[in-house]
């Protein structure tokens, strides 16, 4: 009986965790969708001439949590989006990976003045 309970507990724990590469793939796809939405929204508001030729984003910070810190959110990402051509401004978005929903959650959006520090 103990063996069965132990075996089921291990299966539940393994089923609740998600591989790191899968979490990163989900983030990449979520960021692509956010970038597409931001570009479409700017095109509607200001026209295509306000956009960079190739809008892009940079992941500035990515962390995976372990143990008790990972019970609710198992990962964190901070991403800068650069879409404006003539305006020295970018949008910083913060994301966290919700363990129970198994999806990324955007919880903060801020505008910052400045250009990308990397060419």
PDB file of C-alpha atoms in Angstrom, residues 46-93:
ATOM      1  CA  UNK A  46      -0.074  56.315 -36.229  1.00  0.00           C
ATOM      2  CA  UNK A  47       0.431  54.561 -39.546  1.00  0.00           C
ATOM      3  CA  UNK A  48       3.238  52.388 -40.815  1.00  0.00           C
ATOM      4  CA  UNK A  49       5.704  55.288 -41.040  1.00  0.00           C
ATOM      5  CA  UNK A  50       5.918  55.438 -37.204  1.00  0.00           C
ATOM      6  CA  UNK A  51       7.313  51.880 -37.047  1.00  0.00           C
ATOM      7  CA  UNK A  52      10.858  50.614 -37.358  1.00  0.00           C
ATOM      8  CA  UNK A  53      11.550  48.635 -40.510  1.00  0.00           C
ATOM      9  CA  UNK A  54      11.973  45.554 -38.329  1.00  0.00           C
ATOM     10  CA  UNK A  55      10.447  45.901 -34.859  1.00  0.00           C
ATOM     11  CA  UNK A  56      12.054  43.572 -32.326  1.00  0.00           C
ATOM     12  CA  UNK A  57      12.349  42.707 -28.645  1.00  0.00           C
ATOM     13  CA  UNK A  58      15.162  41.772 -26.287  1.00  0.00           C
ATOM     14  CA  UNK A  59      14.831  39.525 -23.270  1.00  0.00           C
ATOM     15  CA  UNK A  60      16.684  41.498 -20.588  1.00  0.00           C
ATOM     16  CA  UNK A  61      16.147  39.095 -17.695  1.00  0.00           C
ATOM     17  CA  UNK A  62      15.005  35.474 -17.544  1.00  0.00           C
ATOM     18  CA  UNK A  63      14.905  33.447 -14.316  1.00  0.00           C
ATOM     19  CA  UNK A  64      13.669  30.024 -13.341  1.00  0.00           C
ATOM     20  CA  UNK A  65      12.604  29.452  -9.745  1.00  0.00           C
ATOM     21  CA  UNK A  66      12.959  26.257  -7.752  1.00  0.00           C
ATOM     22  CA  UNK A  67      11.552  24.831  -4.566  1.00  0.00           C
ATOM     23  CA  UNK A  68       9.029  26.809  -2.524  1.00  0.00           C
ATOM     24  CA  UNK A  69       9.603  29.914  -4.674  1.00  0.00           C
ATOM     25  CA  UNK A  70       8.280  27.995  -7.696  1.00  0.00           C
ATOM     26  CA  UNK A  71       4.987  26.810  -6.216  1.00  0.00           C
ATOM     27  CA  UNK A  72       2.920  29.584  -7.799  1.00  0.00           C
ATOM     28  CA  UNK A  73       5.246  31.104 -10.446  1.00  0.00           C
ATOM     29  CA  UNK A  74       8.132  29.052 -11.784  1.00  0.00           C
ATOM     30  CA  UNK A  75       9.742  31.598 -14.135  1.00  0.00           C
ATOM     31  CA  UNK A  76      10.153  35.336 -14.672  1.00  0.00           C
ATOM     32  CA  UNK A  77      11.053  37.375 -17.748  1.00  0.00           C
ATOM     33  CA  UNK A  78      11.647  41.061 -18.384  1.00  0.00           C
ATOM     34  CA  UNK A  79      11.490  42.073 -22.044  1.00  0.00           C
ATOM     35  CA  UNK A  80      12.074  45.354 -23.899  1.00  0.00           C
ATOM     36  CA  UNK A  81      10.148  45.967 -27.136  1.00  0.00           C
ATOM     37  CA  UNK A  82      11.549  48.368 -29.735  1.00  0.00           C
ATOM     38  CA  UNK A  83       9.016  49.323 -32.397  1.00  0.00           C
ATOM     39  CA  UNK A  84       9.205  53.113 -32.890  1.00  0.00           C
ATOM     40  CA  UNK A  85      11.330  54.565 -35.670  1.00  0.00           C
ATOM     41  CA  UNK A  86      11.735  58.243 -34.795  1.00  0.00           C
ATOM     42  CA  UNK A  87      10.862  58.194 -31.103  1.00  0.00           C
ATOM     43  CA  UNK A  88      13.539  57.235 -28.575  1.00  0.00           C
ATOM     44  CA  UNK A  89      11.118  55.157 -26.541  1.00  0.00           C
ATOM     45  CA  UNK A  90      10.591  51.478 -25.829  1.00  0.00           C
ATOM     46  CA  UNK A  91       8.119  49.399 -23.872  1.00  0.00           C
ATOM     47  CA  UNK A  92       9.228  47.136 -21.038  1.00  0.00           C
ATOM     48  CA  UNK A  93       6.965  44.232 -20.177  1.00  0.00           C
TER      49      UNK A  93
END
